[in-house]
Amino acid sequence: MAQFPGKGCPVSNLLLITDVARLRKIFGRLTDDKNIRLRIVNNLEKGGEEIAIEKPDVVFVQTHLSGLSADILLMHLKKQLGRKRTRFVLLASPGQTSDAILKPYQGWLDTSAEDGQLLSELHRLLATLMSKPNKSAESTSPEPTAAADFKPQPVGSS
C-alpha cells in the first residue's frame, strides 16, 4: 500500500477501468474514505498508462472492455506491471463469468446487483483484499486467494 506524504495511515491505491457510467458513480462513493485513493479511466489504453505512472494495489476491470475478453485484458494489464504484485478484480454479471474466467483474478463483483448491494460487496471485497499481505498470500498458494473467500450472491428483483 502507498502512503501519502505527511499522513501516517496507509492508503489503498485503487484503479477502476470501465466505460460504464453506473460503475464509475458507485466506485466514486469510495472517495469519501480518506484511506482510499481511486483513479478512474474509461479505456484500456488509459488504464495501462495509469498503471505505468503508479502501480495500484487493486485494479478493477470491466469484462469485454475494448472488445477484449477477461483473460486477454488481464494479460495486457499484467504486462504493464512488471514485477509489482497487484490484485485484479473482474467486474461482470454472472452470465459473463465461469470458474475458468475467474481463476486468474483475485475476486469479482456482480455488476447486475442493485447499486447498494454492489457497493456493499465492493466494501467487503476491499476489506478482504487489503487485509491479506501481498507477498505471503501469493507465495503460500498459487491459487487466487480472495476469489475463494468472495462469492457475491445474486440479487433477485422484486
PDB file of C-alpha atoms in Angstrom, residues 28-106:
ATOM      1  CA  GLY A  28     -16.924   7.229  -6.806  1.00  0.00           C
ATOM      2  CA  ARG A  29     -18.541   6.799  -3.390  1.00  0.00           C
ATOM      3  CA  LEU A  30     -15.255   5.275  -2.180  1.00  0.00           C
ATOM      4  CA  THR A  31     -13.622   8.700  -2.359  1.00  0.00           C
ATOM      5  CA  ASP A  32     -15.374   9.639   0.906  1.00  0.00           C
ATOM      6  CA  ASP A  33     -12.872   7.329   2.611  1.00  0.00           C
ATOM      7  CA  LYS A  34      -9.615   9.205   3.197  1.00  0.00           C
ATOM      8  CA  ASN A  35      -7.698   5.891   3.209  1.00  0.00           C
ATOM      9  CA  ILE A  36      -8.626   5.191  -0.408  1.00  0.00           C
ATOM     10  CA  ARG A  37      -7.087   6.777  -3.462  1.00  0.00           C
ATOM     11  CA  LEU A  38      -9.213   5.969  -6.506  1.00  0.00           C
ATOM     12  CA  ARG A  39      -8.227   6.616 -10.093  1.00  0.00           C
ATOM     13  CA  ILE A  40     -10.848   6.047 -12.784  1.00  0.00           C
ATOM     14  CA  VAL A  41     -10.208   5.638 -16.504  1.00  0.00           C
ATOM     15  CA  ASN A  42     -12.649   4.689 -19.246  1.00  0.00           C
ATOM     16  CA  ASN A  43     -10.484   2.610 -21.585  1.00  0.00           C
ATOM     17  CA  LEU A  44      -7.729   0.024 -21.608  1.00  0.00           C
ATOM     18  CA  GLU A  45      -5.083   2.341 -23.086  1.00  0.00           C
ATOM     19  CA  LYS A  46      -5.532   4.903 -20.301  1.00  0.00           C
ATOM     20  CA  GLY A  47      -5.593   2.075 -17.761  1.00  0.00           C
ATOM     21  CA  GLY A  48      -2.188   0.907 -18.965  1.00  0.00           C
ATOM     22  CA  GLU A  49      -0.874   4.488 -18.744  1.00  0.00           C
ATOM     23  CA  GLU A  50      -2.142   4.831 -15.150  1.00  0.00           C
ATOM     24  CA  ILE A  51      -0.502   1.531 -14.173  1.00  0.00           C
ATOM     25  CA  ALA A  52       2.782   2.764 -15.663  1.00  0.00           C
ATOM     26  CA  ILE A  53       2.561   6.081 -13.762  1.00  0.00           C
ATOM     27  CA  GLU A  54       1.875   4.493 -10.374  1.00  0.00           C
ATOM     28  CA  LYS A  55       1.294   0.808  -9.663  1.00  0.00           C
ATOM     29  CA  PRO A  56      -2.091   0.291  -7.940  1.00  0.00           C
ATOM     30  CA  ASP A  57      -2.776  -2.126  -5.082  1.00  0.00           C
ATOM     31  CA  VAL A  58      -6.005  -3.301  -6.733  1.00  0.00           C
ATOM     32  CA  VAL A  59      -7.229  -2.964 -10.330  1.00  0.00           C
ATOM     33  CA  PHE A  60     -10.950  -3.322 -11.034  1.00  0.00           C
ATOM     34  CA  VAL A  61     -11.564  -4.044 -14.705  1.00  0.00           C
ATOM     35  CA  GLN A  62     -14.819  -4.432 -16.582  1.00  0.00           C
ATOM     36  CA  THR A  63     -15.089  -7.523 -18.751  1.00  0.00           C
ATOM     37  CA  HIS A  64     -15.150  -7.116 -22.535  1.00  0.00           C
ATOM     38  CA  LEU A  65     -13.567  -3.665 -22.362  1.00  0.00           C
ATOM     39  CA  SER A  66     -12.438  -2.533 -25.825  1.00  0.00           C
ATOM     40  CA  GLY A  67     -13.947  -5.773 -27.139  1.00  0.00           C
ATOM     41  CA  LEU A  68     -11.368  -7.901 -25.289  1.00  0.00           C
ATOM     42  CA  SER A  69     -12.205 -10.922 -23.147  1.00  0.00           C
ATOM     43  CA  ALA A  70     -11.402 -11.068 -19.429  1.00  0.00           C
ATOM     44  CA  ASP A  71      -8.286 -13.224 -19.883  1.00  0.00           C
ATOM     45  CA  ILE A  72      -6.821 -11.004 -22.626  1.00  0.00           C
ATOM     46  CA  LEU A  73      -7.496  -7.883 -20.531  1.00  0.00           C
ATOM     47  CA  LEU A  74      -5.657  -9.410 -17.585  1.00  0.00           C
ATOM     48  CA  MET A  75      -2.635 -10.446 -19.678  1.00  0.00           C
ATOM     49  CA  HIS A  76      -2.405  -6.943 -21.169  1.00  0.00           C
ATOM     50  CA  LEU A  77      -2.601  -5.210 -17.781  1.00  0.00           C
ATOM     51  CA  LYS A  78      -0.139  -7.566 -16.096  1.00  0.00           C
ATOM     52  CA  LYS A  79       2.446  -6.750 -18.781  1.00  0.00           C
ATOM     53  CA  GLN A  80       2.264  -3.108 -17.669  1.00  0.00           C
ATOM     54  CA  LEU A  81       3.087  -4.022 -14.072  1.00  0.00           C
ATOM     55  CA  GLY A  82       6.434  -5.724 -14.402  1.00  0.00           C
ATOM     56  CA  ARG A  83       7.275  -7.461 -11.119  1.00  0.00           C
ATOM     57  CA  LYS A  84       4.891  -5.459  -8.907  1.00  0.00           C
ATOM     58  CA  ARG A  85       2.171  -7.507  -7.207  1.00  0.00           C
ATOM     59  CA  THR A  86      -1.270  -6.109  -7.849  1.00  0.00           C
ATOM     60  CA  ARG A  87      -4.617  -7.743  -7.236  1.00  0.00           C
ATOM     61  CA  PHE A  88      -7.151  -7.831 -10.062  1.00  0.00           C
ATOM     62  CA  VAL A  89     -10.931  -7.865  -9.671  1.00  0.00           C
ATOM     63  CA  LEU A  90     -13.257  -8.571 -12.584  1.00  0.00           C
ATOM     64  CA  LEU A  91     -16.458  -6.557 -12.965  1.00  0.00           C
ATOM     65  CA  ALA A  92     -19.030  -8.739 -14.735  1.00  0.00           C
ATOM     66  CA  SER A  93     -22.511 -10.192 -14.499  1.00  0.00           C
ATOM     67  CA  PRO A  94     -22.799 -13.898 -13.596  1.00  0.00           C
ATOM     68  CA  GLY A  95     -23.620 -14.759 -17.210  1.00  0.00           C
ATOM     69  CA  GLN A  96     -20.227 -13.364 -18.296  1.00  0.00           C
ATOM     70  CA  THR A  97     -18.180 -15.444 -15.848  1.00  0.00           C
ATOM     71  CA  SER A  98     -17.142 -19.025 -15.238  1.00  0.00           C
ATOM     72  CA  ASP A  99     -14.601 -20.695 -12.963  1.00  0.00           C
ATOM     73  CA  ALA A 100     -12.062 -20.667 -15.807  1.00  0.00           C
ATOM     74  CA  ILE A 101     -12.568 -16.932 -16.435  1.00  0.00           C
ATOM     75  CA  LEU A 102     -12.368 -16.045 -12.724  1.00  0.00           C
ATOM     76  CA  LYS A 103      -9.384 -18.258 -11.863  1.00  0.00           C
ATOM     77  CA  PRO A 104      -6.603 -15.710 -12.634  1.00  0.00           C
ATOM     78  CA  TYR A 105      -8.485 -12.919 -10.816  1.00  0.00           C
ATOM     79  CA  GLN A 106      -8.365 -12.357  -7.056  1.00  0.00           C
TER      80      GLN A 106
END
